[in-house]
Amino acid sequence: MILFIWGKKLNPSESTNALRFLSIDAVQKANSGHPGMPMGMAEIAVALWKGHLKHNPLNPKWFNRDRFVLSNGHGSMLLYSLLHLTGYSISIEDIKDFRTLKSKTPGHPEYDIENGVETTTGPLGQGIANAVGMAIAEKSLAAQFNTKELSPIDHYTYAFVGDGCLMEGVSHEACSFAGTHKLGKLICFYDQNGISIDGEIDNWFTDNTVQRFESYGWQTIEVDGHN
């Protein structure tokens, strides 16, 4: 998938900057919102959407598309910026209407397949649980319909999650289930910045999240999200 702005093809650095500035400008205009996550996850979003995510803006309901879930839904401007730059029906005017009643760009993503939003997120932990459900569906349908000669069901589910998501009990249950049932086509990107809405999380969240996921049976890889 190629990212464009005003008809110009963007390189990865330009794409990252476009995501960041669309996000912070929309938050500034709305005089509310959460700019931190879009700023911090922009490079990873570009790497995923430009190099790996299988989707079609001209056919958002394509059954074998990869699913993308923004579990930390307060960072919704990252998603809207991605959808705008990759050709979905989110216009620059929609971006300007961020957090406006009845707009296409509410403060937290609301389910709208036609515009590229796979599920409603906002309550932390809800999105990762939805992503686990999507991965279960893919594995179940693949077992039912795929053959040695033909694999009509073959897609991944990607989710962005934050510290707040992984504090919630529902995320513990869902992620343990995913590991137990070896949902290997579910890939999560954990934005481990040590911050939640109440400040630094050291005062109330001290578990080793990487080790916890390894105990669930997940493969874990630690990367520099800005390299």
Coordinates of C-alpha atoms in Angstrom, one line a residue:
M1 CA 0.0 0.0 0.0
I2 CA 1.4 3.4 -1.0
L3 CA 0.7 6.5 1.0
F4 CA -0.1 9.7 -0.9
I5 CA -0.7 13.3 0.0
W6 CA -2.0 15.8 -2.7
G7 CA -1.1 13.2 -5.3
K8 CA 2.5 12.8 -4.2
K9 CA 3.9 9.4 -3.3
L10 CA 5.4 9.6 0.1
N11 CA 8.6 7.9 1.3
P12 CA 8.6 6.4 4.8
S13 CA 10.0 9.5 6.5
E14 CA 7.5 11.7 4.8
S15 CA 4.7 9.3 5.6
T16 CA 5.6 9.3 9.2
N17 CA 5.7 13.1 9.4
A18 CA 2.3 13.3 7.5
L19 CA 0.7 11.0 10.1
R20 CA 2.1 13.0 13.0
F21 CA 1.1 16.4 11.7
L22 CA -2.3 15.4 10.6
S23 CA -2.9 13.9 14.1
I24 CA -1.6 16.9 16.1
D25 CA -3.3 19.5 13.9
A26 CA -6.6 17.7 14.3
V27 CA -6.2 17.5 18.0
Q28 CA -5.2 21.1 18.2
K29 CA -8.3 22.2 16.1
A30 CA -10.6 20.1 18.3
N31 CA -9.0 21.5 21.4
S32 CA -9.1 18.0 22.8
G33 CA -7.8 14.5 22.1
H34 CA -4.7 12.4 22.6
P35 CA -1.7 13.2 20.4
G36 CA 0.9 11.1 22.2
M37 CA 0.1 7.7 20.8
P38 CA -0.1 8.9 17.1
M39 CA 3.2 10.6 17.6
G40 CA 4.9 7.6 19.2
M41 CA 3.5 4.9 17.0
A42 CA 3.8 6.6 13.6
E43 CA 6.9 4.8 12.4
I44 CA 5.5 1.4 13.2
A45 CA 2.2 2.3 11.6
V46 CA 4.0 3.3 8.4
A47 CA 6.1 0.1 8.4
L48 CA 2.9 -2.0 8.9
W49 CA 0.6 -0.3 6.4
K50 CA 3.2 0.3 3.7
G51 CA 4.9 -3.0 3.9
H52 CA 2.7 -5.7 5.3
L53 CA -1.0 -4.9 5.8
K54 CA -3.1 -6.6 3.1
H55 CA -6.2 -4.4 2.3
N56 CA -8.0 -2.6 -0.4
P57 CA -9.4 0.9 0.1
L58 CA -11.6 0.4 -3.0
N59 CA -13.2 -2.7 -1.5
P60 CA -13.2 -2.3 2.3
K61 CA -15.3 -5.4 2.8
W62 CA -12.9 -7.7 0.9
F63 CA -13.4 -10.9 3.0
N64 CA -9.7 -11.9 3.0
R65 CA -8.3 -8.5 4.0
D66 CA -6.0 -8.3 7.0
R67 CA -7.7 -6.8 10.0
F68 CA -6.3 -3.8 11.9
V69 CA -7.5 -3.0 15.4
L70 CA -6.5 0.1 17.3
S71 CA -7.1 -1.2 20.8
N72 CA -5.8 2.0 22.4
G73 CA -8.6 3.8 20.7
H74 CA -7.9 7.2 22.3
G75 CA -5.2 7.5 19.7
S76 CA -7.8 7.5 17.0
M77 CA -6.2 10.2 14.9
L78 CA -3.5 7.8 13.9
L79 CA -6.1 5.5 12.4
Y80 CA -8.0 8.3 10.7
S81 CA -4.7 9.7 9.2
L82 CA -3.8 6.3 7.9
L83 CA -7.2 5.8 6.3
H84 CA -7.0 9.3 4.7
L85 CA -3.5 8.8 3.3
T86 CA -4.2 5.3 1.9
G87 CA -7.3 6.2 0.0
Y88 CA -10.3 5.4 2.2
S89 CA -13.3 7.7 2.2
I90 CA -11.9 9.8 5.1
S91 CA -11.4 13.3 3.5
I92 CA -9.3 16.2 4.9
E93 CA -12.6 17.8 5.8
D94 CA -13.5 14.7 7.9
I95 CA -10.1 15.1 9.6
K96 CA -11.0 18.7 10.4
D97 CA -14.2 17.5 11.9
F98 CA -12.4 15.3 14.5
R99 CA -14.3 14.8 17.7
T100 CA -17.4 16.5 16.2
L101 CA -20.8 15.0 16.8
K102 CA -22.0 12.7 13.9
S103 CA -18.6 13.1 12.1
K104 CA -16.7 10.2 10.5
T105 CA -13.9 10.9 12.9
P106 CA -15.2 10.6 16.5
G107 CA -12.9 10.8 19.5
H108 CA -12.7 7.0 19.6
P109 CA -13.1 4.7 16.6
E110 CA -16.6 3.5 15.8
Y111 CA -17.3 0.3 13.8
D112 CA -17.6 1.4 10.1
I113 CA -16.3 -1.1 7.6
E114 CA -17.0 1.2 4.6
N115 CA -14.5 3.7 6.0
G116 CA -12.0 1.1 7.2
V117 CA -12.8 0.9 10.9
E118 CA -12.9 -2.8 11.8
T119 CA -14.3 -2.4 15.3
T120 CA -15.3 0.1 18.0
T121 CA -12.6 0.7 20.6
G122 CA -12.3 3.1 23.5
P123 CA -12.7 1.1 26.7
L124 CA -9.2 -0.2 27.2
G125 CA -8.8 -3.9 26.6
Q126 CA -11.9 -4.2 24.4
G127 CA -9.9 -3.9 21.1
I128 CA -7.4 -6.6 21.9
A129 CA -10.3 -8.9 22.9
N130 CA -12.0 -8.2 19.6
A131 CA -8.7 -8.9 17.8
V132 CA -8.5 -12.3 19.4
G133 CA -12.0 -13.0 18.3
M134 CA -11.1 -12.0 14.7
A135 CA -8.1 -14.3 14.8
I136 CA -10.2 -17.2 16.1
A137 CA -12.6 -16.6 13.2
E138 CA -9.8 -16.7 10.7
K139 CA -8.4 -19.9 12.1
S140 CA -11.9 -21.5 12.2
L141 CA -12.8 -20.5 8.7
A142 CA -9.4 -21.6 7.3
A143 CA -9.9 -25.1 8.9
Q144 CA -13.4 -25.3 7.3
F145 CA -12.7 -24.0 3.8
N146 CA -9.0 -24.2 2.9
T147 CA -7.6 -27.2 1.0
K148 CA -4.1 -28.2 -0.2
E149 CA -5.0 -26.7 -3.6
L150 CA -6.7 -23.5 -2.5
S151 CA -6.6 -21.3 0.6
P152 CA -9.4 -18.7 0.3
I153 CA -9.0 -17.8 3.9
D154 CA -5.5 -16.6 4.7
H155 CA -5.2 -13.3 6.5
Y156 CA -3.7 -11.8 9.6
T157 CA -5.1 -9.7 12.5
Y158 CA -2.9 -6.8 13.7
A159 CA -3.5 -4.8 16.8
F160 CA -2.0 -1.8 18.4
V161 CA -2.2 -1.9 22.2
G162 CA -0.9 0.3 25.0
D163 CA -0.1 0.0 28.7
G164 CA -3.7 0.8 29.7
C165 CA -5.0 -2.0 27.4
L166 CA -2.7 -4.6 29.1
M167 CA -3.7 -3.6 32.6
E168 CA -7.3 -4.6 32.0
G169 CA -8.5 -8.0 33.1
V170 CA -10.2 -8.7 29.8
S171 CA -6.9 -8.4 28.0
H172 CA -5.3 -11.0 30.3
E173 CA -8.1 -13.5 29.6
A174 CA -8.2 -12.9 25.9
C175 CA -4.4 -13.0 25.4
S176 CA -4.1 -16.2 27.5
F177 CA -6.7 -17.8 25.3
A178 CA -4.9 -16.7 22.2
G179 CA -1.6 -18.3 23.4
T180 CA -3.3 -21.5 24.5
H181 CA -5.0 -21.9 21.1
K182 CA -1.9 -20.9 19.2
L183 CA -3.4 -18.0 17.2
G184 CA -0.2 -17.5 15.3
K185 CA -1.8 -15.0 12.8
L186 CA -2.6 -12.5 15.5
I187 CA 0.2 -9.9 15.8
C188 CA 0.2 -7.2 18.5
F189 CA 2.3 -4.1 18.7
Y190 CA 2.7 -3.0 22.4
D191 CA 3.4 0.7 22.8
Q192 CA 5.3 0.3 26.0
N193 CA 5.9 3.9 26.9
G194 CA 5.3 3.7 30.6
I195 CA 2.5 6.3 30.6
S196 CA -1.2 6.2 31.0
I197 CA -3.8 9.0 31.5
D198 CA -2.9 9.3 35.2
G199 CA 0.8 9.6 34.6
E200 CA 3.7 7.2 34.9
I201 CA 2.5 3.7 35.6
D202 CA 5.3 2.6 37.9
N203 CA 3.1 3.3 40.9
W204 CA 0.4 0.8 40.0
F205 CA 1.6 -1.5 37.2
T206 CA 4.8 -3.3 37.8
D207 CA 4.5 -6.7 36.2
N208 CA 6.9 -7.8 33.5
T209 CA 4.6 -7.7 30.5
V210 CA 6.9 -9.5 28.1
Q211 CA 7.4 -12.4 30.5
R212 CA 3.7 -12.5 31.1
F213 CA 3.0 -13.0 27.4
E214 CA 5.8 -15.5 27.1
S215 CA 4.0 -17.5 29.9
Y216 CA 0.8 -17.4 27.8
G217 CA 2.7 -19.0 24.9
W218 CA 3.3 -15.9 22.8
Q219 CA 6.4 -15.3 20.7
T220 CA 7.8 -11.9 21.8
I221 CA 10.2 -9.6 20.0
E222 CA 11.4 -6.3 21.5
V223 CA 12.2 -3.6 19.0
D224 CA 13.0 0.1 18.9
G225 CA 9.9 1.7 17.5
H226 CA 11.7 4.7 16.2
N227 CA 14.5 2.9 14.3

